[in-house]
Amino acid sequence: MTDSARIVIIGGGVGGASVAYHLTQLGERDVVLLERDELTSGSTFHSAGLVGQLRADPTLTRMNQYSVELYRTLDAGWTECGGIKLATTPERMAEIRRQIGWARTFGLPLEEISVAQAVELFPLMSPEGVLGAAYLPTDGQVDPSQLCMALAARAREGGVDIRTRTRVLGITTERGRVTGVRTDQGDIACEIVVNCGGMFAAEIGRMAGVRIPVVPMSHQYVVTDACHDLSGLPTLRDPDLLVYYRQEVQGLVMGGYERTSAPWTAGHHTYDAIPQDFNGRLLSEDWPRFQEISENAVIRVPALADVGIRKLINGPEAFTPDNEFCLGETEVGGFYVAAGFCAHGIAGAGGIGKIMAEWIVEGEPSMDVWHMDIRRFGRQYRSPSYTVKRTVENYESYYDIRYPGQERAAGRPLRVSPAYGWHAAHGAVFGEKAGWERVNHYAANEQADGRGEEAERPGGWAGREWSPAVGAEHRATRTSAGLFDESSFAKIEVTGPDAAELLEWVCDNRVARQVGAVTYTQALNRRGGIECDFTVTRRGEQEFLIITGTAFGSHDLGWLRKQAALTGATARIADVTGQYACFALWGPRARDILSGLTPEPLDFPFMSAREITVGDVPVLALRVTFVGEMGWELYCSSEYGSALWQTLWRAGEPQDLTAGGYRAIDSLRLEKGYRVWGADLGPETTPYEAGLGFCVKLDKDFLGKDALDPEPERRLRCLTLRDPGAVALGNEPVRVDGRVVARVTSGGYGYTARESIAYAYLPGAPTEVEVEVEGTWVPGTVVKEPLVP
């Protein structure tokens, strides 16, 4: 056994083979791939092999498109047969039309077809109950084992040493970084380990002290006897019946996602190790659990009622709690993961390999993969039981329509604010983010301003989870005052001798200013893309407090720690989210309410902070806003949280204070042009493109400075749609002069402006646009920000 290598890949499935091949494409030669048995003997060999490209996530769609481009060049049984998706309800038809719009932004030739056209393409299907369909001719199917072998062959040609029948026994680390891999064939010293272990990924992660939140789920499909003499059948999905089909010679492969799923490991606990001899094996057939899928399949393809079954495949597939891949570098330096492929890893394998190779060699991927980044999983996913609950819910709703704003239910409530009891008692309608229970709106506010205008309900999907309470809370904040619980905001302390120097290097704005200064800034990657977007408050000479989005705390914490390690900075970077409650008081009467509760003067300026008392509670008051109204974010130690909220509420009631939720915050910020990371901002957008050039201080050095162009070809623009009831929610195509040039990054309804608002990165300086909202092109105008002064 080679006793050293720069990179060791663990896992000889399609993921590991793709990562290995793509590493050679970037010039890496000192690479060893280890497989405990033979290549493809994990989940790859029993995958169904469908390759669909379009996904709700733009990055995943682009990754899948790349996969298809790659598979066309491989000897892997690629069949570009096309793919059909059926709709049997008006809601599914609306989803399909939204997806056709998304496809336009990627140049995918997805088109709506009639029921008759669907039958012509797939003659075995019954048209009964079908309302319409979509067809993508560039989708297809591939032989998973051939694909893995083809990628492995190319990896070998590039110099990768592939070792089969080599079991990993342990991973060695030193000072928070991997240093080697122990195997039953000897030890290998290395700089980087890539965990491509599939359903074994969690077990491999434990060897390095890392929790990988993947759950092996029993997934079944059947291969039928010969039942037709057709050729070139497209893949067919009927999500309302939970089933999919593809051609297998003169028979069919048919499977689906049942409502009674089965997590699997040998001991029937997902934290148990998978048996050491579970290589190239399947699980026992579970026909009773497959009954629902079988009965549904016959509805759409009646011939299946009389066709023999050659075999039922029951194989474990690694799923994540949110149905997205699990990629990237973990908290252990040099220890990467590419796992949790959620039964669509064959479609994504090419893109996964490309992204992971970039991440390893260049330090960051070329695409925005936050939705797949392992850092998105907070500490709650260290719990096996919580991970299983979320994963099971995700699997059993795999084919469900996912409406914007629809909330998941499993594992709730878990993380709650000190004021949670008050919210619940006052009719809060809760949402969940990163495990936190957060108020979306209060049902009691639906008639709060005497309007409750049903006429304001947006059309289509945007109106499904809508409540008039959002408008009431929005207007109250603009006209009197709103009180919002933002305790879920992630909070990071950076302290120590090099804290100021580190943050000056990481941030594009100048943050090491006087004590008490609050700075809005971005942290950029080496390409100038926005990796983080947050505020930095200087609390002392060596003490800084960063406030970032609820879901981005683990991401930003990891990014800061990585930069500290790369620069050798002496600084403590700690997640202190749970230590502090945060309540935002905003609106024209905010000062009147707060001034009666504190003896300290409230004369400190915008973007500054001061220690004050509010009632009996010691508070750090930040003079900031995310809604465009005067006010403060008030931070206190969590044990004071309940008292602080009730103190503010009692003082504000006579001033027409209204408690509000995050839906109102989103509407308010859209009118003011405030950006959101993960939608309007991300690693593929620069501050100048995003309209945040005012944050960039070119008179200092910072990461990514050399890549910035102050005159970019595109810029984030605010659009208002001519039809206020047509509300874009994200990913809708935007066209100028009849040509699709962009997609919507975020959108919603502004209750003060009384406009449908959307944002998009547009080239040049157009004045008129069109946005496709659920199949209809709606005229829009490019307007100056902010919409509301």
PDB file of C-alpha atoms in Angstrom, residues 6-7 19 22-23 26 28 59 63 192 194 325-330 334-338 351-376 526-527 531 555 559 562 683:
ATOM      1  CA  ARG A   6      -1.933  14.166  -1.152  1.00  0.00           C
ATOM      2  CA  ILE A   7      -5.596  13.176  -1.457  1.00  0.00           C
ATOM      3  CA  VAL A  19     -14.476  13.208  -7.748  1.00  0.00           C
ATOM      4  CA  HIS A  22     -12.394  15.569 -11.940  1.00  0.00           C
ATOM      5  CA  LEU A  23      -9.398  15.974  -9.644  1.00  0.00           C
ATOM      6  CA  LEU A  26      -7.494  19.965 -12.454  1.00  0.00           C
ATOM      7  CA  GLU A  28      -4.035  16.377  -9.359  1.00  0.00           C
ATOM      8  CA  THR A  59     -27.137  25.368  -9.013  1.00  0.00           C
ATOM      9  CA  MET A  63     -24.780  20.586 -12.177  1.00  0.00           C
ATOM     10  CA  ILE A 192      -6.969  15.688   2.328  1.00  0.00           C
ATOM     11  CA  VAL A 194     -12.823  12.966   0.748  1.00  0.00           C
ATOM     12  CA  PHE A 325     -26.668  16.695  -1.352  1.00  0.00           C
ATOM     13  CA  CYS A 326     -24.189  16.842   1.520  1.00  0.00           C
ATOM     14  CA  LEU A 327     -21.010  18.394   0.106  1.00  0.00           C
ATOM     15  CA  GLY A 328     -17.973  20.390   1.171  1.00  0.00           C
ATOM     16  CA  GLU A 329     -15.331  20.711   3.828  1.00  0.00           C
ATOM     17  CA  THR A 330     -16.285  19.786   7.381  1.00  0.00           C
ATOM     18  CA  GLY A 334      -8.973  18.833   4.963  1.00  0.00           C
ATOM     19  CA  PHE A 335     -11.846  16.427   5.639  1.00  0.00           C
ATOM     20  CA  TYR A 336     -14.399  16.760   2.839  1.00  0.00           C
ATOM     21  CA  VAL A 337     -17.653  14.963   2.217  1.00  0.00           C
ATOM     22  CA  ALA A 338     -19.626  14.174  -0.944  1.00  0.00           C
ATOM     23  CA  GLY A 351     -21.614  17.971 -11.425  1.00  0.00           C
ATOM     24  CA  ILE A 352     -20.773  16.719  -7.951  1.00  0.00           C
ATOM     25  CA  GLY A 353     -17.336  15.584  -9.080  1.00  0.00           C
ATOM     26  CA  LYS A 354     -16.646  18.890 -10.817  1.00  0.00           C
ATOM     27  CA  ILE A 355     -17.763  20.998  -7.845  1.00  0.00           C
ATOM     28  CA  MET A 356     -15.871  18.914  -5.293  1.00  0.00           C
ATOM     29  CA  ALA A 357     -12.656  18.943  -7.312  1.00  0.00           C
ATOM     30  CA  GLU A 358     -12.812  22.746  -7.519  1.00  0.00           C
ATOM     31  CA  TRP A 359     -13.506  22.982  -3.800  1.00  0.00           C
ATOM     32  CA  ILE A 360     -10.510  20.818  -2.943  1.00  0.00           C
ATOM     33  CA  VAL A 361      -7.991  22.231  -5.406  1.00  0.00           C
ATOM     34  CA  GLU A 362      -9.011  25.880  -5.562  1.00  0.00           C
ATOM     35  CA  GLY A 363     -10.391  26.311  -2.053  1.00  0.00           C
ATOM     36  CA  GLU A 364     -13.950  27.086  -3.158  1.00  0.00           C
ATOM     37  CA  PRO A 365     -16.435  25.866  -5.772  1.00  0.00           C
ATOM     38  CA  SER A 366     -17.298  27.855  -8.883  1.00  0.00           C
ATOM     39  CA  MET A 367     -21.035  27.742  -8.134  1.00  0.00           C
ATOM     40  CA  ASP A 368     -23.235  28.746  -5.223  1.00  0.00           C
ATOM     41  CA  VAL A 369     -23.709  25.414  -3.446  1.00  0.00           C
ATOM     42  CA  TRP A 370     -24.919  26.682  -0.082  1.00  0.00           C
ATOM     43  CA  HIS A 371     -28.061  24.533  -0.336  1.00  0.00           C
ATOM     44  CA  MET A 372     -25.769  21.488  -0.539  1.00  0.00           C
ATOM     45  CA  ASP A 373     -23.033  22.627   1.854  1.00  0.00           C
ATOM     46  CA  ILE A 374     -22.637  20.407   4.920  1.00  0.00           C
ATOM     47  CA  ARG A 375     -22.298  23.568   7.004  1.00  0.00           C
ATOM     48  CA  ARG A 376     -26.037  24.239   6.545  1.00  0.00           C
ATOM     49  CA  ARG A 526     -11.115  35.082  -3.987  1.00  0.00           C
ATOM     50  CA  ARG A 527     -13.339  35.600  -7.074  1.00  0.00           C
ATOM     51  CA  GLU A 531     -19.557  34.528   0.833  1.00  0.00           C
ATOM     52  CA  HIS A 555     -21.758  28.789   7.184  1.00  0.00           C
ATOM     53  CA  TRP A 559     -15.863  30.664   6.671  1.00  0.00           C
ATOM     54  CA  LYS A 562     -11.172  28.858   7.708  1.00  0.00           C
ATOM     55  CA  PRO A 683     -20.786  33.452  -3.916  1.00  0.00           C
TER      56      PRO A 683
END
